[in-house]
Coordinates of C-alpha atoms in Angstrom, one line a residue:
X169 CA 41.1 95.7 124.6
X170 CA 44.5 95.1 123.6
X171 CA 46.9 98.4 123.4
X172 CA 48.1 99.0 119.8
X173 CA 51.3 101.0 120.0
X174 CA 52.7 103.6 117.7
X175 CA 50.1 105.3 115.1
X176 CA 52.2 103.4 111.9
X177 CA 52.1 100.2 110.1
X178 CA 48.1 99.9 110.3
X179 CA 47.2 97.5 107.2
X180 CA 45.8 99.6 104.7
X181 CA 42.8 101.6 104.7
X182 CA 43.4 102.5 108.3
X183 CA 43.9 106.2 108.8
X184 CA 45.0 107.9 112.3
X185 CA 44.0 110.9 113.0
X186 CA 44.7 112.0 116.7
X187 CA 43.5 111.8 119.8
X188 CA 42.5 108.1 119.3
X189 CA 40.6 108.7 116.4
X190 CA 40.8 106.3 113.6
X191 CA 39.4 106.7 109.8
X192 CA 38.9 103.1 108.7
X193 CA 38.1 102.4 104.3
X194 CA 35.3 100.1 104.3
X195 CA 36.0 99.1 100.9
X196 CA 32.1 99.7 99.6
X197 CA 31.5 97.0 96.7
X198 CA 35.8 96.3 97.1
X199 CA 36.7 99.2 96.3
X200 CA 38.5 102.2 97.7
X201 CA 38.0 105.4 98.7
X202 CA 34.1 105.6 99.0
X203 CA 33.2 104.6 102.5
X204 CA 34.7 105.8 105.7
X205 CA 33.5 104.6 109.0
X206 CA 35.6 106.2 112.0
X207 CA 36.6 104.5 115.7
X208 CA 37.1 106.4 118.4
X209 CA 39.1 104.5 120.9
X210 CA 38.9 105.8 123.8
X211 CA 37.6 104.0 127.5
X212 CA 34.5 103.0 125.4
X213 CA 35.1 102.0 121.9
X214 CA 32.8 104.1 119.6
X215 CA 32.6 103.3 115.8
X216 CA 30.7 105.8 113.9
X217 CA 29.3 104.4 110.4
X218 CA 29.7 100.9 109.7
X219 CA 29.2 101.2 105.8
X220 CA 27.1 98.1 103.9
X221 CA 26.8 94.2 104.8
X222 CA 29.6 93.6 102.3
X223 CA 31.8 95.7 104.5
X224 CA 31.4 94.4 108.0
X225 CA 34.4 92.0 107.7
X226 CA 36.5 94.8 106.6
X227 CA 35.5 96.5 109.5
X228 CA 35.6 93.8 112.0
X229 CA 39.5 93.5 110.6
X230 CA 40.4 96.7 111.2
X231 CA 39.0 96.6 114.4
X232 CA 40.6 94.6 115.9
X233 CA 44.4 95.6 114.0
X234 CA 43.4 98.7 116.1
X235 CA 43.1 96.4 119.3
X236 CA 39.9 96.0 119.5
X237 CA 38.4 92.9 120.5
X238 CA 34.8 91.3 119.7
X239 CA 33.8 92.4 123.2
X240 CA 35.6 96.0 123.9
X241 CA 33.3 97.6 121.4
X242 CA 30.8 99.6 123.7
X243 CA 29.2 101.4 121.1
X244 CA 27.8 101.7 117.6
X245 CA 26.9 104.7 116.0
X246 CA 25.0 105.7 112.4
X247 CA 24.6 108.9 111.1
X248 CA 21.5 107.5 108.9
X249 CA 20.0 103.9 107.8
X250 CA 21.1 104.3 104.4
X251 CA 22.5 101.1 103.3
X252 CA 25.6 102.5 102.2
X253 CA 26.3 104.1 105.4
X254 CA 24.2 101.1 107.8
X255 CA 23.4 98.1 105.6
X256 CA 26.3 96.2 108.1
X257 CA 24.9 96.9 111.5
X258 CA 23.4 93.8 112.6
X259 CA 26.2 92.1 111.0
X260 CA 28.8 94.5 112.7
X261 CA 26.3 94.2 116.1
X262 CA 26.6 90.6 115.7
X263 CA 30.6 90.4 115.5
X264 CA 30.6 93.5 118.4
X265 CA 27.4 91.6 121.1
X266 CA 28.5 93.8 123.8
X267 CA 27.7 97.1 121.8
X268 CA 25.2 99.6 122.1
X269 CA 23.5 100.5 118.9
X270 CA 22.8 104.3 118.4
X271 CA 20.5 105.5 115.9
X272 CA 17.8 108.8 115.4
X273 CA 14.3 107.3 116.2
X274 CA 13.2 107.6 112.5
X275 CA 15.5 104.9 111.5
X276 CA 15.7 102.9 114.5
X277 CA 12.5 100.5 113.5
X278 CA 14.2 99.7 110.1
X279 CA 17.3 98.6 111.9
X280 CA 15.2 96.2 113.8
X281 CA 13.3 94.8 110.8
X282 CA 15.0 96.0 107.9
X283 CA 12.5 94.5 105.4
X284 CA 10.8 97.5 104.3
X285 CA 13.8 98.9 103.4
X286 CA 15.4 96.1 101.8
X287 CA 12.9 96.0 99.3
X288 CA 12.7 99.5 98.7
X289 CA 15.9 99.1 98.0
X290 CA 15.7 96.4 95.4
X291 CA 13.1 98.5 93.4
X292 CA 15.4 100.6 93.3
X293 CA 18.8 99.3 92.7
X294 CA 17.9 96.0 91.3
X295 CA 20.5 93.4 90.2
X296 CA 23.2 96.1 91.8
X297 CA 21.7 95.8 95.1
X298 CA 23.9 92.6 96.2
X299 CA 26.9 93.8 94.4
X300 CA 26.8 97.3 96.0
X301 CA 25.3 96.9 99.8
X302 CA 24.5 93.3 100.2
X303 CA 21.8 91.7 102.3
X304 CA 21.0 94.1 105.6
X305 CA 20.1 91.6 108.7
X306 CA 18.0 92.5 111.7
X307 CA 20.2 94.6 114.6
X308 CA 18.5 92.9 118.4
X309 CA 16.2 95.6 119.3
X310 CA 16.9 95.6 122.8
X311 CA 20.3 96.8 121.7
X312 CA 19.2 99.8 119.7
X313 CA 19.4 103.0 121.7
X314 CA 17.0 106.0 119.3
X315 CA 17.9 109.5 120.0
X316 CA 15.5 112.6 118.9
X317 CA 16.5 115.8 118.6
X318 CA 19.6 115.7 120.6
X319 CA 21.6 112.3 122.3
X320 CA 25.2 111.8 124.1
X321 CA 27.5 108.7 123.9
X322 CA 29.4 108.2 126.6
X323 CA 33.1 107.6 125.3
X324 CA 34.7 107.5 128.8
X325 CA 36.8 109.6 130.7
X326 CA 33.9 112.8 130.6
X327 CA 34.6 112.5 126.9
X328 CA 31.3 112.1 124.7
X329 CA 29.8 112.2 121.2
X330 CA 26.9 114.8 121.1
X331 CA 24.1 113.9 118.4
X332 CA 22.3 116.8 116.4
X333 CA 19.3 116.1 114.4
X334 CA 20.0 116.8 111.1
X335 CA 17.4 116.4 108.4
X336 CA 17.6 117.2 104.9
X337 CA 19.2 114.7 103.5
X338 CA 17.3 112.0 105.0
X339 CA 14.5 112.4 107.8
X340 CA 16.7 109.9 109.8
X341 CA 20.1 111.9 109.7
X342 CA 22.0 113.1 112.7
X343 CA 25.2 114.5 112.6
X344 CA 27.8 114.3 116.4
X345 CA 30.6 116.4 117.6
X346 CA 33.2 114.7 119.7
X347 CA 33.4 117.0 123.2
X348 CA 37.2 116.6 123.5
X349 CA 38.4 117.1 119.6
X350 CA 35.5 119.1 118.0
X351 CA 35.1 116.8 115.7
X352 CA 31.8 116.5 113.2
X353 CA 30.6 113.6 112.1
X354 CA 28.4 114.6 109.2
X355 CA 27.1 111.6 107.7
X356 CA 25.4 112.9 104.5
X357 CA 24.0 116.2 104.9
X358 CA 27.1 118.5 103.5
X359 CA 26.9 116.1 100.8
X360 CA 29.8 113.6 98.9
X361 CA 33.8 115.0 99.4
X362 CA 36.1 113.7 97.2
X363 CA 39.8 113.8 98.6
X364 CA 41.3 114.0 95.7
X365 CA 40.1 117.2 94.1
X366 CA 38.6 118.7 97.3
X367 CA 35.1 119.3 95.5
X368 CA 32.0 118.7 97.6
X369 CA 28.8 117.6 95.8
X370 CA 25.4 117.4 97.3
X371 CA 23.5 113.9 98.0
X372 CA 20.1 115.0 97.3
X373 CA 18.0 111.2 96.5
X374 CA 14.3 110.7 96.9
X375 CA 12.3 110.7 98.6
X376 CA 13.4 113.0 101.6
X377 CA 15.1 115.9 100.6
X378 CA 14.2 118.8 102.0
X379 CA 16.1 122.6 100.7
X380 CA 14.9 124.4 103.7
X381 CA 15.8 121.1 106.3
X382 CA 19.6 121.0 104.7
X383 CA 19.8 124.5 104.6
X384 CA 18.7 124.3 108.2
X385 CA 20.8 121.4 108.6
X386 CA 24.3 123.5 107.8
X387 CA 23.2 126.7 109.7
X388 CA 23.3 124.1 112.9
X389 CA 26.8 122.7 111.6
X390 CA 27.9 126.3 111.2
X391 CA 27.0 127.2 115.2
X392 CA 28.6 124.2 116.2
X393 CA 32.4 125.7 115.3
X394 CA 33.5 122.2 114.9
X395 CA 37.3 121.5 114.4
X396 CA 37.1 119.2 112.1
X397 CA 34.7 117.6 109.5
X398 CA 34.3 113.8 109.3
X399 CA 32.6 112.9 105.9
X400 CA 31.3 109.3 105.5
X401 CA 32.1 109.6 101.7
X402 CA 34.9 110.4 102.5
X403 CA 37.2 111.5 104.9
X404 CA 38.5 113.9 107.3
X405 CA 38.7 117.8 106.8
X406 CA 40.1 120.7 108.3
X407 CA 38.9 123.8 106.3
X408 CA 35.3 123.7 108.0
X409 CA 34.5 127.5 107.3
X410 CA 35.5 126.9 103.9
X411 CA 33.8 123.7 103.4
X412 CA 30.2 124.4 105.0
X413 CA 30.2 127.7 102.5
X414 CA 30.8 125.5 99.6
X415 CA 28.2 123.5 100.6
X416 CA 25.9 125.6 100.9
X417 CA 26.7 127.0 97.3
X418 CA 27.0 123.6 95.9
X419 CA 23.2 122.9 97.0
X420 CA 21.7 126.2 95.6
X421 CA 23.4 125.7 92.4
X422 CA 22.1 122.4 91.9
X423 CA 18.2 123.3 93.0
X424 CA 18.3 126.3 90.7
X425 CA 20.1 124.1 88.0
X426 CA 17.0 121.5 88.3
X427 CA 14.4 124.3 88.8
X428 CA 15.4 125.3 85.6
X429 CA 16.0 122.0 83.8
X430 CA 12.3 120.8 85.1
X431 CA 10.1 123.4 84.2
X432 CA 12.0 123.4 80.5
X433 CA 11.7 119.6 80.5
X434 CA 8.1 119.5 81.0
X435 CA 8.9 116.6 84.0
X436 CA 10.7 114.6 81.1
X437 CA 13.3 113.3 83.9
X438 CA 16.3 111.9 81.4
X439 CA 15.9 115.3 79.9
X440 CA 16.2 116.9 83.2
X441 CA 19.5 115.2 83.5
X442 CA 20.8 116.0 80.8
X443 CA 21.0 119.7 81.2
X444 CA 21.8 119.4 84.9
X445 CA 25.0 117.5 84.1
X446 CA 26.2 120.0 81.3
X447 CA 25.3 122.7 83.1
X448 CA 27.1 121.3 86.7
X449 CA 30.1 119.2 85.4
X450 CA 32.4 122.4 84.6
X451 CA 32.0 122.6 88.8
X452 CA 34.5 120.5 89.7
X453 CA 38.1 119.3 89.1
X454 CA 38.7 116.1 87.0
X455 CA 40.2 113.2 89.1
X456 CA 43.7 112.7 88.8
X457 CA 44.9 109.6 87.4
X458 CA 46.0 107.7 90.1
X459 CA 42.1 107.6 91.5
X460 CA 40.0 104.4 91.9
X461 CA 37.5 105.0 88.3
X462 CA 35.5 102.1 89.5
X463 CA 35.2 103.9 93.1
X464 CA 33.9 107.2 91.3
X465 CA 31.6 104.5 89.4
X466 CA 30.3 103.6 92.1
X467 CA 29.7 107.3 93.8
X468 CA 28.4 108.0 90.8
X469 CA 25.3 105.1 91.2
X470 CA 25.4 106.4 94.9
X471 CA 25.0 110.2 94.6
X472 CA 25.2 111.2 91.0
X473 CA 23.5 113.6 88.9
X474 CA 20.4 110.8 88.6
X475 CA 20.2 110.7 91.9
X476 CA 20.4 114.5 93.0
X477 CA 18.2 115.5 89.9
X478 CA 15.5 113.2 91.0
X479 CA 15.7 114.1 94.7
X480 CA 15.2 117.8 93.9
X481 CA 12.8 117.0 91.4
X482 CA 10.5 115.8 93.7
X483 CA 11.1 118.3 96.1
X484 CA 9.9 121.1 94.2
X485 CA 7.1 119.1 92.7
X486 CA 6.5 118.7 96.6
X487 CA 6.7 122.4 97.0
X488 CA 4.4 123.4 94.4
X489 CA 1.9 120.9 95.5
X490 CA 1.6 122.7 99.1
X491 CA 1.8 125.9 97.1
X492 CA -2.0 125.0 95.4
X493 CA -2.9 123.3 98.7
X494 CA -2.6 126.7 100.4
X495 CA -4.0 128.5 97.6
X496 CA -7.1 126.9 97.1
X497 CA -7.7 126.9 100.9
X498 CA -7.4 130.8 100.8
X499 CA -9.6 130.9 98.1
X500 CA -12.2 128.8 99.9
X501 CA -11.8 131.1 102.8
X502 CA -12.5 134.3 100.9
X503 CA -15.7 132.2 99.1
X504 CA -17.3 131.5 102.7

């Protein structure tokens, strides 16, 4: 690994943040400002996220502006198999053959043979699908490390990333804390921040979200007294107190907003959309002019009121459905 001195004149998109921690722009679909993956240079390079196919070049080239060399990286790290968050690993695993793959055990199989959820994700994104994420190749399975509840990275130097299972989000999320900074790696599961107002909106999608799991999820995040938060979408923050409350209000808001919108929508989801937006969109602060509009495009697609609205959606109908389960088997009970 070649030393890279100073912590100025990175190309663009490259972000440092102390203690050899690097925010890199992944450039999602070309554009700025939606994607963050994070290196953590230390004795054993760690990069945590890798973003979608589209963006493992960009990667790769910041990389190795930060010194790092196709075989220095030791280890690779996502937070979830999303695609927008690890569409590029087994092109990133490719560029990087000495690297260790890290994933929670729910995802690891997909990363191996990612053809389940390629087509998934072709029902549901259609003619965006190559445009926004691109084509997500096999990662070597002999290379894939899966972690359960808990997992530790060894960064070098006693210094490691501790993984935390994480569900609500997705039943694959984990979220890691660097030991030496206090850093959080959160992935998904406080939701979408955008640095430019400051606002935090939940990422609720089908067909895993789970209230009580995220709830859970942030309660965990809360113990941890992390430093720092490092958001996938996007970037690094220091108000943690602040940030995990708002969270945590942001995702009861919404659930009661589509609670609401649901049962007066009679399951018409358009409908449902409707009145979530108008009743959510006075929540947060217009972007200033200088932001990317095709970037909050593209967040939109990713996590936007479609998205969360459907994800709760069939959460509660999930809810309900146990609800009646439980019921009728009480009343079979009393019957006997």
């Amino acid at each position: 690994m070649h030393e890279q001195a100073g912590t100025t004149g990175f190309p663009s998109g490259i972000t440092a943040l102390g203690e050899e921690v690097y925010a890199i722009d992944t450039r999602m679909a070309g554009y700025p400002g939606i994607t963050s993956s994070y290196l953590i240079r230390t004795e054993r390079p760690c990069v945590v996220e890798v973003g979608t196919a589209g963006s493992a070049p960009v990667l790769r080239d910041a990389l190795a502006a930060l010194g790092v060399e196709a075989h220095d990286l030791a280890t690779i790290v996502v937070t979830h198999i999303h695609l927008d968050h690890a569409g590029g690993t087994g092109d990133v695993a490719a560029m990087f053959p000495n690297a260790e793959i890290v994933v929670h055990e729910r995802g690891a199989r997909h990363l191996a043979d990612p053809a389940r959820l390629m087509n998934s994700a072709k029902m549901v994104w259609g003619d965006n699908l190559d445009v926004l994420f691109g084509e997500m190749h096999p990662t070597e399975a002999a290379r894939i490390r899966a972690v359960a509840e808990t997992g530790t990275v060894d960064l070098g130097a006693g210094r490691r990333l501790i993984g935390h299972y994480t569900p609500g989000h997705a039943k694959h999320h984990m979220g890691l804390v660097d030991s030496l900074t206090g850093d959080l790696y959160v992935g998904d599961a406080l939701g979408v921040y955008n640095p430019h107002t400051c606002d935090v909106r939940p990422a609720t999608p089908p067909p895993d979200f789970d209230m009580d799991a995220a709830l859970a999820s942030l309660r965990l995040f809360g113990d941890i007294g992390a430093r720092r938060l490092m958001f996938s979408h996007f970037g690094a923050v220091e108000t943690v107190e602040e940030m995990l409350d708002r969270a945590r209000e942001e995702l009861h808001a919404w659930v009661e907003a589509v609670r609401d919108a649901h049962h007066s929508s009679s399951g018409d989801l358009d409908h449902a959309v409707a009145m979530v937006r108008e009743r959510v969109q006075h929540r947060y602060r217009p972007l200033p002019a200088e932001a990317s509009r095709e970037s909050a495009e593209v967040m939109e697609l990713l996590s936007g009121v479609e998205s969360n609205v459907a994800g709760i959606a069939h959460w509660l109908d999930r809810v309900a459905a146990d609800q009646r389960e439980a019921t009728a088997e009480k009343t079979e009970k009393k019957a006997e």
